[in-house]
Amino acid sequence: MSEFLTIGEPISLFASEDVDASLKDAVHFHKFLAGAEVNVAVGVSRLGHSAQYVTRLGEDPFGDFIKDQLNENHIGTDYIDSTPDYWTAFQLKDRVSHGDPSIFYFRRGSAAAHFDKAMLDKIDFSDLKFAHLSGIFPAISDQALDAFKHLIDLLHEHKIRTTFDPNLRPQLWSSKEKMVSTINALAAEAEIILPGINEGEILMGSRDPEAIADFYLNQSDITQTVVVKVGPEGAYVKTKDGDSYTVPGFKVDHVVDTVGAGDGFALGLVTALIEGKSFRDAVIRGNAVGAFAVQAPGDNDGYPTQEQLAEFLAANPR
């Protein structure tokens, strides 16, 4: 039993330690646990909430590493199975002094891409308060997409609140057209949608936060709130009843790596809502966790503890 649930593909990440060297030229790497959805689970657990992660791993060293990392981060593994038939995905990421790093995936045909949706029928929904969904898992295979849709049906059946982050990965899709149509259809099944302005431009043709929010609010009766992430400026919020506002971001002195900031925002928002805080306060927390994330080299190692977050918010009131 858990307060929080997510499904995804966890990855062993080899992050370069050679600043501004290409992946071809880099020779020093550090291994981390990575994957958008597992990032969120790590942060949720670090902030004191119980979390379960759903996936499939290969019976190989990378799969063993991921299991160890999940256990160390107190993330439930009740809904993870392993197979000797397929391998666990991994990736390489360079380190840059500015901008976003380059990432190279090794994940086609992985164990998670062959996820058995029968595992979803074993989930205990009794104490579940939130499920976080992302556009990455349904991109890795048709089998994963089918499982993802089945999980959505189960979440609706059990009246579980949901967030959805498009998390676009064009390299995982057969075409841009399929990516856009599938992601928008999946977003329509979520109560809260968390696109970025770059994703908005791809998915509905505009970088305007209000236009992006209106697009998703108007396409579904299920969607109640859209939070558009606008980078360092913070986040724009619009609700079904027309309420709208912008919550400014937090100033960061030194950005090390931007990967994981969006997942940090999601986990900050979700944990605050689990705790019964207002939506505005939840967005403030999301911005705060995102600020922590960009100051660390790994995808999730910079996420704060409860004490660190409290100190940060006290020192940076909103």
PDB file of C-alpha atoms in Angstrom:
ATOM      1  CA  MET A   1       0.000   0.000   0.000  1.00  0.00           C
ATOM      2  CA  SER A   2       1.255   3.451  -0.872  1.00  0.00           C
ATOM      3  CA  GLU A   3       0.248   7.098  -1.178  1.00  0.00           C
ATOM      4  CA  PHE A   4       1.903   7.521  -4.561  1.00  0.00           C
ATOM      5  CA  LEU A   5       2.295   5.416  -7.694  1.00  0.00           C
ATOM      6  CA  THR A   6       4.031   5.827 -11.023  1.00  0.00           C
ATOM      7  CA  ILE A   7       4.932   3.648 -13.992  1.00  0.00           C
ATOM      8  CA  GLY A   8       8.000   4.029 -16.166  1.00  0.00           C
ATOM      9  CA  GLU A   9      11.310   2.745 -17.426  1.00  0.00           C
ATOM     10  CA  PRO A  10      14.192   3.183 -14.968  1.00  0.00           C
ATOM     11  CA  ILE A  11      17.612   3.621 -16.550  1.00  0.00           C
ATOM     12  CA  SER A  12      21.228   3.342 -15.478  1.00  0.00           C
ATOM     13  CA  LEU A  13      22.636   6.739 -16.399  1.00  0.00           C
ATOM     14  CA  PHE A  14      26.308   7.260 -17.151  1.00  0.00           C
ATOM     15  CA  ALA A  15      26.851  11.013 -16.733  1.00  0.00           C
ATOM     16  CA  SER A  16      30.072  12.475 -18.067  1.00  0.00           C
ATOM     17  CA  GLU A  17      32.343  14.290 -15.635  1.00  0.00           C
ATOM     18  CA  ASP A  18      34.291  15.938 -18.486  1.00  0.00           C
ATOM     19  CA  VAL A  19      32.779  19.412 -18.854  1.00  0.00           C
ATOM     20  CA  ASP A  20      31.960  20.426 -22.453  1.00  0.00           C
ATOM     21  CA  ALA A  21      33.496  17.264 -23.896  1.00  0.00           C
ATOM     22  CA  SER A  22      31.364  15.409 -26.428  1.00  0.00           C
ATOM     23  CA  LEU A  23      30.155  11.931 -25.567  1.00  0.00           C
ATOM     24  CA  LYS A  24      32.600  10.649 -28.158  1.00  0.00           C
ATOM     25  CA  ASP A  25      35.525  12.259 -26.362  1.00  0.00           C
ATOM     26  CA  ALA A  26      34.455  11.949 -22.714  1.00  0.00           C
ATOM     27  CA  VAL A  27      36.239   9.238 -20.717  1.00  0.00           C
ATOM     28  CA  HIS A  28      35.115   9.806 -17.112  1.00  0.00           C
ATOM     29  CA  PHE A  29      31.553   8.899 -16.158  1.00  0.00           C
ATOM     30  CA  HIS A  30      29.542   8.525 -12.955  1.00  0.00           C
ATOM     31  CA  LYS A  31      26.640   6.085 -12.738  1.00  0.00           C
ATOM     32  CA  PHE A  32      23.238   7.278 -11.472  1.00  0.00           C
ATOM     33  CA  LEU A  33      19.666   6.008 -11.311  1.00  0.00           C
ATOM     34  CA  ALA A  34      17.608   7.895 -13.919  1.00  0.00           C
ATOM     35  CA  GLY A  35      14.277   7.986 -15.737  1.00  0.00           C
ATOM     36  CA  ALA A  36      11.653  10.706 -15.480  1.00  0.00           C
ATOM     37  CA  GLU A  37       9.096   8.722 -13.531  1.00  0.00           C
ATOM     38  CA  VAL A  38      11.590   7.149 -11.150  1.00  0.00           C
ATOM     39  CA  ASN A  39      12.982  10.643 -10.533  1.00  0.00           C
ATOM     40  CA  VAL A  40       9.569  11.673  -9.275  1.00  0.00           C
ATOM     41  CA  ALA A  41       9.302   8.580  -7.083  1.00  0.00           C
ATOM     42  CA  VAL A  42      12.728   9.286  -5.546  1.00  0.00           C
ATOM     43  CA  GLY A  43      11.740  12.848  -4.704  1.00  0.00           C
ATOM     44  CA  VAL A  44       8.357  11.844  -3.305  1.00  0.00           C
ATOM     45  CA  SER A  45      10.022   9.339  -0.998  1.00  0.00           C
ATOM     46  CA  ARG A  46      12.695  11.849   0.034  1.00  0.00           C
ATOM     47  CA  LEU A  47       9.931  14.213   1.145  1.00  0.00           C
ATOM     48  CA  GLY A  48       8.506  11.572   3.446  1.00  0.00           C
ATOM     49  CA  HIS A  49       5.758   9.927   1.396  1.00  0.00           C
ATOM     50  CA  SER A  50       5.336   6.262   0.530  1.00  0.00           C
ATOM     51  CA  ALA A  51       5.829   5.478  -3.154  1.00  0.00           C
ATOM     52  CA  GLN A  52       5.462   2.464  -5.417  1.00  0.00           C
ATOM     53  CA  TYR A  53       7.127   2.147  -8.803  1.00  0.00           C
ATOM     54  CA  VAL A  54       5.807  -0.056 -11.595  1.00  0.00           C
ATOM     55  CA  THR A  55       8.148  -1.447 -14.250  1.00  0.00           C
ATOM     56  CA  ARG A  56       9.957  -4.472 -15.674  1.00  0.00           C
ATOM     57  CA  LEU A  57      13.711  -5.033 -15.439  1.00  0.00           C
ATOM     58  CA  GLY A  58      16.159  -7.379 -17.074  1.00  0.00           C
ATOM     59  CA  GLU A  59      18.058  -9.927 -15.007  1.00  0.00           C
ATOM     60  CA  ASP A  60      21.383  -8.183 -15.516  1.00  0.00           C
ATOM     61  CA  PRO A  61      23.807  -5.875 -13.635  1.00  0.00           C
ATOM     62  CA  PHE A  62      21.868  -2.733 -14.601  1.00  0.00           C
ATOM     63  CA  GLY A  63      18.635  -4.255 -13.326  1.00  0.00           C
ATOM     64  CA  ASP A  64      20.336  -5.227 -10.065  1.00  0.00           C
ATOM     65  CA  PHE A  65      21.751  -1.706  -9.709  1.00  0.00           C
ATOM     66  CA  ILE A  66      18.293  -0.181 -10.184  1.00  0.00           C
ATOM     67  CA  LYS A  67      16.721  -2.497  -7.600  1.00  0.00           C
ATOM     68  CA  ASP A  68      19.405  -1.538  -5.095  1.00  0.00           C
ATOM     69  CA  GLN A  69      18.854   2.149  -5.790  1.00  0.00           C
ATOM     70  CA  LEU A  70      15.090   1.837  -5.377  1.00  0.00           C
ATOM     71  CA  ASN A  71      15.565   0.060  -2.053  1.00  0.00           C
ATOM     72  CA  GLU A  72      18.057   2.688  -0.867  1.00  0.00           C
ATOM     73  CA  ASN A  73      15.512   5.380  -1.703  1.00  0.00           C
ATOM     74  CA  HIS A  74      12.708   3.518   0.120  1.00  0.00           C
ATOM     75  CA  ILE A  75      10.627   3.083  -3.028  1.00  0.00           C
ATOM     76  CA  GLY A  76       8.272   0.119  -3.115  1.00  0.00           C
ATOM     77  CA  THR A  77       9.044  -2.623  -5.634  1.00  0.00           C
ATOM     78  CA  ASP A  78       5.918  -4.730  -5.181  1.00  0.00           C
ATOM     79  CA  TYR A  79       4.940  -4.190  -8.818  1.00  0.00           C
ATOM     80  CA  ILE A  80       8.299  -4.800 -10.472  1.00  0.00           C
ATOM     81  CA  ASP A  81       9.127  -8.053 -12.185  1.00  0.00           C
ATOM     82  CA  SER A  82      12.323  -9.248 -13.855  1.00  0.00           C
ATOM     83  CA  THR A  83      12.950 -11.238 -17.003  1.00  0.00           C
ATOM     84  CA  PRO A  84      16.009 -13.038 -18.416  1.00  0.00           C
ATOM     85  CA  ASP A  85      14.720 -12.508 -21.950  1.00  0.00           C
ATOM     86  CA  TYR A  86      15.267  -8.747 -22.296  1.00  0.00           C
ATOM     87  CA  TRP A  87      17.828  -6.232 -21.058  1.00  0.00           C
ATOM     88  CA  THR A  88      17.625  -3.188 -18.793  1.00  0.00           C
ATOM     89  CA  ALA A  89      17.992   0.165 -20.554  1.00  0.00           C
ATOM     90  CA  PHE A  90      20.874   2.595 -19.990  1.00  0.00           C
ATOM     91  CA  GLN A  91      21.945   5.984 -21.319  1.00  0.00           C
ATOM     92  CA  LEU A  92      24.885   8.381 -21.676  1.00  0.00           C
ATOM     93  CA  LYS A  93      24.707  12.099 -20.855  1.00  0.00           C
ATOM     94  CA  ASP A  94      27.348  14.736 -21.432  1.00  0.00           C
ATOM     95  CA  ARG A  95      28.140  17.581 -19.061  1.00  0.00           C
ATOM     96  CA  VAL A  96      27.846  21.137 -20.332  1.00  0.00           C
ATOM     97  CA  SER A  97      28.763  24.485 -18.815  1.00  0.00           C
ATOM     98  CA  HIS A  98      25.543  26.024 -20.147  1.00  0.00           C
ATOM     99  CA  GLY A  99      22.357  24.869 -21.865  1.00  0.00           C
ATOM    100  CA  ASP A 100      20.882  21.375 -21.901  1.00  0.00           C
ATOM    101  CA  PRO A 101      23.103  18.267 -22.090  1.00  0.00           C
ATOM    102  CA  SER A 102      23.034  15.762 -24.932  1.00  0.00           C
ATOM    103  CA  ILE A 103      21.629  12.326 -24.124  1.00  0.00           C
ATOM    104  CA  PHE A 104      22.135   9.049 -25.976  1.00  0.00           C
ATOM    105  CA  TYR A 105      19.766   6.160 -25.204  1.00  0.00           C
ATOM    106  CA  PHE A 106      20.248   2.397 -25.297  1.00  0.00           C
ATOM    107  CA  ARG A 107      16.672   1.268 -24.664  1.00  0.00           C
ATOM    108  CA  ARG A 108      15.017  -0.152 -27.800  1.00  0.00           C
ATOM    109  CA  GLY A 109      13.612  -3.625 -27.091  1.00  0.00           C
ATOM    110  CA  SER A 110      14.263  -3.369 -23.351  1.00  0.00           C
ATOM    111  CA  ALA A 111      12.570  -5.301 -20.568  1.00  0.00           C
ATOM    112  CA  ALA A 112      10.248  -2.370 -19.784  1.00  0.00           C
ATOM    113  CA  ALA A 113       9.228  -2.235 -23.455  1.00  0.00           C
ATOM    114  CA  HIS A 114       7.936  -5.777 -22.948  1.00  0.00           C
ATOM    115  CA  PHE A 115       5.977  -4.951 -19.798  1.00  0.00           C
ATOM    116  CA  ASP A 116       3.207  -7.430 -18.959  1.00  0.00           C
ATOM    117  CA  LYS A 117       0.071  -5.421 -18.192  1.00  0.00           C
ATOM    118  CA  ALA A 118      -1.272  -8.314 -16.065  1.00  0.00           C
ATOM    119  CA  MET A 119       1.015  -6.925 -13.337  1.00  0.00           C
ATOM    120  CA  LEU A 120      -1.277  -3.883 -13.083  1.00  0.00           C
ATOM    121  CA  ASP A 121      -4.166  -5.996 -11.848  1.00  0.00           C
ATOM    122  CA  LYS A 122      -2.139  -6.779  -8.710  1.00  0.00           C
ATOM    123  CA  ILE A 123      -1.989  -3.139  -7.601  1.00  0.00           C
ATOM    124  CA  ASP A 124      -3.546  -2.267  -4.239  1.00  0.00           C
ATOM    125  CA  PHE A 125      -5.309   1.082  -4.731  1.00  0.00           C
ATOM    126  CA  SER A 126      -6.761   1.301  -1.231  1.00  0.00           C
ATOM    127  CA  ASP A 127      -4.387   3.940   0.200  1.00  0.00           C
ATOM    128  CA  LEU A 128      -3.300   5.501  -3.078  1.00  0.00           C
ATOM    129  CA  LYS A 129      -3.771   9.287  -3.240  1.00  0.00           C
ATOM    130  CA  PHE A 130      -1.952  10.264  -6.435  1.00  0.00           C
ATOM    131  CA  ALA A 131      -0.566   8.697  -9.593  1.00  0.00           C
ATOM    132  CA  HIS A 132       1.948  10.501 -11.772  1.00  0.00           C
ATOM    133  CA  LEU A 133       2.008   9.625 -15.460  1.00  0.00           C
ATOM    134  CA  SER A 134       4.456  10.615 -18.166  1.00  0.00           C
ATOM    135  CA  GLY A 135       4.567  10.481 -21.954  1.00  0.00           C
ATOM    136  CA  ILE A 136       7.817   8.515 -21.949  1.00  0.00           C
ATOM    137  CA  PHE A 137       6.646   5.032 -20.957  1.00  0.00           C
ATOM    138  CA  PRO A 138       3.928   4.826 -23.661  1.00  0.00           C
ATOM    139  CA  ALA A 139       6.563   5.875 -26.227  1.00  0.00           C
ATOM    140  CA  ILE A 140       8.894   2.916 -25.731  1.00  0.00           C
ATOM    141  CA  SER A 141       6.641   0.303 -27.397  1.00  0.00           C
ATOM    142  CA  ASP A 142       3.066  -0.471 -28.416  1.00  0.00           C
ATOM    143  CA  GLN A 143       2.989  -3.025 -25.599  1.00  0.00           C
ATOM    144  CA  ALA A 144       3.913  -0.323 -23.076  1.00  0.00           C
ATOM    145  CA  LEU A 145       1.279   2.012 -24.524  1.00  0.00           C
ATOM    146  CA  ASP A 146      -1.386  -0.682 -24.132  1.00  0.00           C
ATOM    147  CA  ALA A 147      -0.360  -1.224 -20.500  1.00  0.00           C
ATOM    148  CA  PHE A 148      -0.372   2.521 -19.890  1.00  0.00           C
ATOM    149  CA  LYS A 149      -3.956   2.822 -21.139  1.00  0.00           C
ATOM    150  CA  HIS A 150      -4.992  -0.089 -18.925  1.00  0.00           C
ATOM    151  CA  LEU A 151      -3.477   1.630 -15.902  1.00  0.00           C
ATOM    152  CA  ILE A 152      -5.384   4.825 -16.741  1.00  0.00           C
ATOM    153  CA  ASP A 153      -8.621   2.814 -16.778  1.00  0.00           C
ATOM    154  CA  LEU A 154      -7.793   1.352 -13.361  1.00  0.00           C
ATOM    155  CA  LEU A 155      -6.972   4.780 -11.924  1.00  0.00           C
ATOM    156  CA  HIS A 156     -10.293   6.150 -13.150  1.00  0.00           C
ATOM    157  CA  GLU A 157     -12.111   3.117 -11.755  1.00  0.00           C
ATOM    158  CA  HIS A 158     -10.584   3.721  -8.323  1.00  0.00           C
ATOM    159  CA  LYS A 159     -11.008   7.526  -8.533  1.00  0.00           C
ATOM    160  CA  ILE A 160      -7.295   8.256  -8.082  1.00  0.00           C
ATOM    161  CA  ARG A 161      -6.056  11.794  -8.781  1.00  0.00           C
ATOM    162  CA  THR A 162      -3.571  11.985 -11.641  1.00  0.00           C
ATOM    163  CA  THR A 163      -0.906  14.280 -12.992  1.00  0.00           C
ATOM    164  CA  PHE A 164       0.436  13.959 -16.538  1.00  0.00           C
ATOM    165  CA  ASP A 165       3.727  15.356 -17.828  1.00  0.00           C
ATOM    166  CA  PRO A 166       4.095  15.094 -21.637  1.00  0.00           C
ATOM    167  CA  ASN A 167       7.883  14.573 -21.295  1.00  0.00           C
ATOM    168  CA  LEU A 168       8.372  14.488 -25.055  1.00  0.00           C
ATOM    169  CA  ARG A 169      11.051  12.140 -26.378  1.00  0.00           C
ATOM    170  CA  PRO A 170      10.762  12.414 -30.196  1.00  0.00           C
ATOM    171  CA  GLN A 171      13.511   9.837 -30.722  1.00  0.00           C
ATOM    172  CA  LEU A 172      11.285   7.164 -29.159  1.00  0.00           C
ATOM    173  CA  TRP A 173       8.338   7.734 -31.509  1.00  0.00           C
ATOM    174  CA  SER A 174       7.933   6.495 -35.090  1.00  0.00           C
ATOM    175  CA  SER A 175       6.746   9.947 -36.205  1.00  0.00           C
ATOM    176  CA  LYS A 176       5.989  13.392 -34.848  1.00  0.00           C
ATOM    177  CA  GLU A 177       2.359  12.994 -35.855  1.00  0.00           C
ATOM    178  CA  LYS A 178       1.940   9.806 -33.804  1.00  0.00           C
ATOM    179  CA  MET A 179       3.678  11.418 -30.828  1.00  0.00           C
ATOM    180  CA  VAL A 180       1.450  14.489 -30.875  1.00  0.00           C
ATOM    181  CA  SER A 181      -1.840  12.620 -31.321  1.00  0.00           C
ATOM    182  CA  THR A 182      -1.015   9.974 -28.709  1.00  0.00           C
ATOM    183  CA  ILE A 183       0.329  12.376 -26.076  1.00  0.00           C
ATOM    184  CA  ASN A 184      -2.646  14.716 -26.403  1.00  0.00           C
ATOM    185  CA  ALA A 185      -5.089  11.811 -26.134  1.00  0.00           C
ATOM    186  CA  LEU A 186      -3.352  10.544 -22.990  1.00  0.00           C
ATOM    187  CA  ALA A 187      -3.237  14.043 -21.490  1.00  0.00           C
ATOM    188  CA  ALA A 188      -7.016  14.263 -21.849  1.00  0.00           C
ATOM    189  CA  GLU A 189      -7.305  11.463 -19.264  1.00  0.00           C
ATOM    190  CA  ALA A 190      -5.484  13.387 -16.493  1.00  0.00           C
ATOM    191  CA  GLU A 191      -6.828  15.759 -13.865  1.00  0.00           C
ATOM    192  CA  ILE A 192      -3.672  17.919 -13.870  1.00  0.00           C
ATOM    193  CA  ILE A 193      -1.448  18.428 -16.933  1.00  0.00           C
ATOM    194  CA  LEU A 194       2.114  19.763 -16.677  1.00  0.00           C
ATOM    195  CA  PRO A 195       3.435  20.843 -20.103  1.00  0.00           C
ATOM    196  CA  GLY A 196       6.386  23.125 -20.740  1.00  0.00           C
ATOM    197  CA  ILE A 197       6.210  25.967 -23.259  1.00  0.00           C
ATOM    198  CA  ASN A 198       8.499  24.100 -25.671  1.00  0.00           C
ATOM    199  CA  GLU A 199       6.193  21.085 -25.472  1.00  0.00           C
ATOM    200  CA  GLY A 200       3.174  23.322 -26.000  1.00  0.00           C
ATOM    201  CA  GLU A 201       4.636  24.599 -29.253  1.00  0.00           C
ATOM    202  CA  ILE A 202       5.100  21.044 -30.515  1.00  0.00           C
ATOM    203  CA  LEU A 203       1.819  19.620 -29.221  1.00  0.00           C
ATOM    204  CA  MET A 204      -0.615  22.423 -30.081  1.00  0.00           C
ATOM    205  CA  GLY A 205       1.333  25.099 -31.961  1.00  0.00           C
ATOM    206  CA  SER A 206       1.824  27.870 -29.413  1.00  0.00           C
ATOM    207  CA  ARG A 207       4.350  28.980 -26.808  1.00  0.00           C
ATOM    208  CA  ASP A 208       1.783  31.190 -25.099  1.00  0.00           C
ATOM    209  CA  PRO A 209       1.075  29.717 -21.633  1.00  0.00           C
ATOM    210  CA  GLU A 210      -2.590  30.707 -21.607  1.00  0.00           C
ATOM    211  CA  ALA A 211      -3.181  29.280 -25.087  1.00  0.00           C
ATOM    212  CA  ILE A 212      -1.536  26.023 -24.045  1.00  0.00           C
ATOM    213  CA  ALA A 213      -3.660  25.838 -20.897  1.00  0.00           C
ATOM    214  CA  ASP A 214      -6.867  26.598 -22.815  1.00  0.00           C
ATOM    215  CA  PHE A 215      -6.098  23.869 -25.353  1.00  0.00           C
ATOM    216  CA  TYR A 216      -5.903  21.163 -22.692  1.00  0.00           C
ATOM    217  CA  LEU A 217      -8.744  22.483 -20.549  1.00  0.00           C
ATOM    218  CA  ASN A 218     -11.054  22.575 -23.574  1.00  0.00           C
ATOM    219  CA  GLN A 219     -10.205  19.107 -24.911  1.00  0.00           C
ATOM    220  CA  SER A 220     -11.338  17.150 -21.836  1.00  0.00           C
ATOM    221  CA  ASP A 221     -13.936  17.191 -19.066  1.00  0.00           C
ATOM    222  CA  ILE A 222     -11.493  15.230 -16.896  1.00  0.00           C
ATOM    223  CA  THR A 223      -8.762  17.877 -16.912  1.00  0.00           C
ATOM    224  CA  GLN A 224      -9.311  20.456 -14.168  1.00  0.00           C
ATOM    225  CA  THR A 225      -5.983  22.313 -14.042  1.00  0.00           C
ATOM    226  CA  VAL A 226      -3.080  22.969 -16.403  1.00  0.00           C
ATOM    227  CA  VAL A 227       0.289  24.157 -15.110  1.00  0.00           C
ATOM    228  CA  VAL A 228       2.562  25.437 -17.860  1.00  0.00           C
ATOM    229  CA  LYS A 229       6.240  25.429 -16.885  1.00  0.00           C
ATOM    230  CA  VAL A 230       7.986  28.559 -18.150  1.00  0.00           C
ATOM    231  CA  GLY A 231      11.558  27.843 -17.044  1.00  0.00           C
ATOM    232  CA  PRO A 232      13.271  30.234 -14.623  1.00  0.00           C
ATOM    233  CA  GLU A 233      10.206  32.484 -14.708  1.00  0.00           C
ATOM    234  CA  GLY A 234       8.202  29.832 -12.853  1.00  0.00           C
ATOM    235  CA  ALA A 235       4.822  28.416 -13.804  1.00  0.00           C
ATOM    236  CA  TYR A 236       1.497  29.618 -15.211  1.00  0.00           C
ATOM    237  CA  VAL A 237      -1.637  28.040 -13.744  1.00  0.00           C
ATOM    238  CA  LYS A 238      -5.148  27.987 -15.187  1.00  0.00           C
ATOM    239  CA  THR A 239      -8.146  26.057 -13.895  1.00  0.00           C
ATOM    240  CA  LYS A 240     -11.379  24.795 -15.423  1.00  0.00           C
ATOM    241  CA  ASP A 241     -13.338  27.621 -13.799  1.00  0.00           C
ATOM    242  CA  GLY A 242     -11.106  30.248 -15.421  1.00  0.00           C
ATOM    243  CA  ASP A 243      -8.901  31.168 -12.472  1.00  0.00           C
ATOM    244  CA  SER A 244      -5.357  31.910 -13.633  1.00  0.00           C
ATOM    245  CA  TYR A 245      -2.102  33.176 -12.144  1.00  0.00           C
ATOM    246  CA  THR A 246       1.670  32.960 -12.477  1.00  0.00           C
ATOM    247  CA  VAL A 247       3.903  31.708  -9.672  1.00  0.00           C
ATOM    248  CA  PRO A 248       7.474  33.031 -10.084  1.00  0.00           C
ATOM    249  CA  GLY A 249      10.464  30.723  -9.948  1.00  0.00           C
ATOM    250  CA  PHE A 250      13.441  30.887  -7.599  1.00  0.00           C
ATOM    251  CA  LYS A 251      16.775  32.430  -8.525  1.00  0.00           C
ATOM    252  CA  VAL A 252      19.622  29.918  -8.787  1.00  0.00           C
ATOM    253  CA  ASP A 253      23.218  31.120  -8.657  1.00  0.00           C
ATOM    254  CA  HIS A 254      24.775  28.240 -10.582  1.00  0.00           C
ATOM    255  CA  VAL A 255      23.045  25.781 -12.918  1.00  0.00           C
ATOM    256  CA  VAL A 256      24.869  22.444 -13.148  1.00  0.00           C
ATOM    257  CA  ASP A 257      22.358  20.314 -15.097  1.00  0.00           C
ATOM    258  CA  THR A 258      18.767  21.096 -16.120  1.00  0.00           C
ATOM    259  CA  VAL A 259      17.709  17.449 -16.506  1.00  0.00           C
ATOM    260  CA  GLY A 260      15.323  16.447 -13.719  1.00  0.00           C
ATOM    261  CA  ALA A 261      13.992  19.953 -13.050  1.00  0.00           C
ATOM    262  CA  GLY A 262      10.597  19.209 -14.578  1.00  0.00           C
ATOM    263  CA  ASP A 263      10.337  15.966 -12.622  1.00  0.00           C
ATOM    264  CA  GLY A 264      11.292  17.935  -9.506  1.00  0.00           C
ATOM    265  CA  PHE A 265       8.457  20.334 -10.201  1.00  0.00           C
ATOM    266  CA  ALA A 266       6.019  17.433 -10.527  1.00  0.00           C
ATOM    267  CA  LEU A 267       7.045  15.770  -7.270  1.00  0.00           C
ATOM    268  CA  GLY A 268       6.920  19.078  -5.406  1.00  0.00           C
ATOM    269  CA  LEU A 269       3.406  19.741  -6.661  1.00  0.00           C
ATOM    270  CA  VAL A 270       2.141  16.225  -5.957  1.00  0.00           C
ATOM    271  CA  THR A 271       3.550  15.937  -2.434  1.00  0.00           C
ATOM    272  CA  ALA A 272       2.099  19.310  -1.460  1.00  0.00           C
ATOM    273  CA  LEU A 273      -1.330  18.285  -2.739  1.00  0.00           C
ATOM    274  CA  ILE A 274      -1.076  14.955  -0.878  1.00  0.00           C
ATOM    275  CA  GLU A 275      -0.455  17.020   2.263  1.00  0.00           C
ATOM    276  CA  GLY A 276      -3.584  19.099   1.617  1.00  0.00           C
ATOM    277  CA  LYS A 277      -1.830  22.353   0.744  1.00  0.00           C
ATOM    278  CA  SER A 278      -3.385  24.897  -1.610  1.00  0.00           C
ATOM    279  CA  PHE A 279      -2.677  24.599  -5.299  1.00  0.00           C
ATOM    280  CA  ARG A 280      -0.695  27.844  -5.287  1.00  0.00           C
ATOM    281  CA  ASP A 281       1.483  26.567  -2.428  1.00  0.00           C
ATOM    282  CA  ALA A 282       1.919  23.297  -4.328  1.00  0.00           C
ATOM    283  CA  VAL A 283       3.235  25.196  -7.354  1.00  0.00           C
ATOM    284  CA  ILE A 284       5.608  27.156  -5.111  1.00  0.00           C
ATOM    285  CA  ARG A 285       6.977  23.859  -3.805  1.00  0.00           C
ATOM    286  CA  GLY A 286       7.279  22.555  -7.350  1.00  0.00           C
ATOM    287  CA  ASN A 287       9.353  25.575  -8.327  1.00  0.00           C
ATOM    288  CA  ALA A 288      11.517  25.138  -5.229  1.00  0.00           C
ATOM    289  CA  VAL A 289      12.298  21.475  -5.904  1.00  0.00           C
ATOM    290  CA  GLY A 290      13.069  22.339  -9.510  1.00  0.00           C
ATOM    291  CA  ALA A 291      15.594  24.899  -8.253  1.00  0.00           C
ATOM    292  CA  PHE A 292      17.287  22.202  -6.165  1.00  0.00           C
ATOM    293  CA  ALA A 293      17.392  19.859  -9.159  1.00  0.00           C
ATOM    294  CA  VAL A 294      19.342  22.129 -11.526  1.00  0.00           C
ATOM    295  CA  GLN A 295      22.168  22.504  -9.016  1.00  0.00           C
ATOM    296  CA  ALA A 296      23.191  18.813  -9.099  1.00  0.00           C
ATOM    297  CA  PRO A 297      24.768  16.652 -11.846  1.00  0.00           C
ATOM    298  CA  GLY A 298      22.485  13.608 -11.557  1.00  0.00           C
ATOM    299  CA  ASP A 299      18.840  13.509 -12.586  1.00  0.00           C
ATOM    300  CA  ASN A 300      17.481  13.115  -9.038  1.00  0.00           C
ATOM    301  CA  ASP A 301      20.375  13.335  -6.569  1.00  0.00           C
ATOM    302  CA  GLY A 302      19.722  17.047  -5.957  1.00  0.00           C
ATOM    303  CA  TYR A 303      16.143  16.630  -4.706  1.00  0.00           C
ATOM    304  CA  PRO A 304      15.730  17.940  -1.144  1.00  0.00           C
ATOM    305  CA  THR A 305      14.810  16.277   2.106  1.00  0.00           C
ATOM    306  CA  GLN A 306      11.950  17.705   4.156  1.00  0.00           C
ATOM    307  CA  GLU A 307      14.405  19.681   6.272  1.00  0.00           C
ATOM    308  CA  GLN A 308      16.306  21.099   3.290  1.00  0.00           C
ATOM    309  CA  LEU A 309      13.093  22.142   1.575  1.00  0.00           C
ATOM    310  CA  ALA A 310      11.745  23.828   4.729  1.00  0.00           C
ATOM    311  CA  GLU A 311      14.997  25.769   5.173  1.00  0.00           C
ATOM    312  CA  PHE A 312      14.988  26.864   1.532  1.00  0.00           C
ATOM    313  CA  LEU A 313      11.388  28.083   1.608  1.00  0.00           C
ATOM    314  CA  ALA A 314      11.957  29.908   4.890  1.00  0.00           C
ATOM    315  CA  ALA A 315      14.965  31.685   3.369  1.00  0.00           C
ATOM    316  CA  ASN A 316      13.132  32.433   0.108  1.00  0.00           C
ATOM    317  CA  PRO A 317       9.554  33.353   1.043  1.00  0.00           C
ATOM    318  CA  ARG A 318       6.859  33.774  -1.602  1.00  0.00           C
TER     319      ARG A 318
END
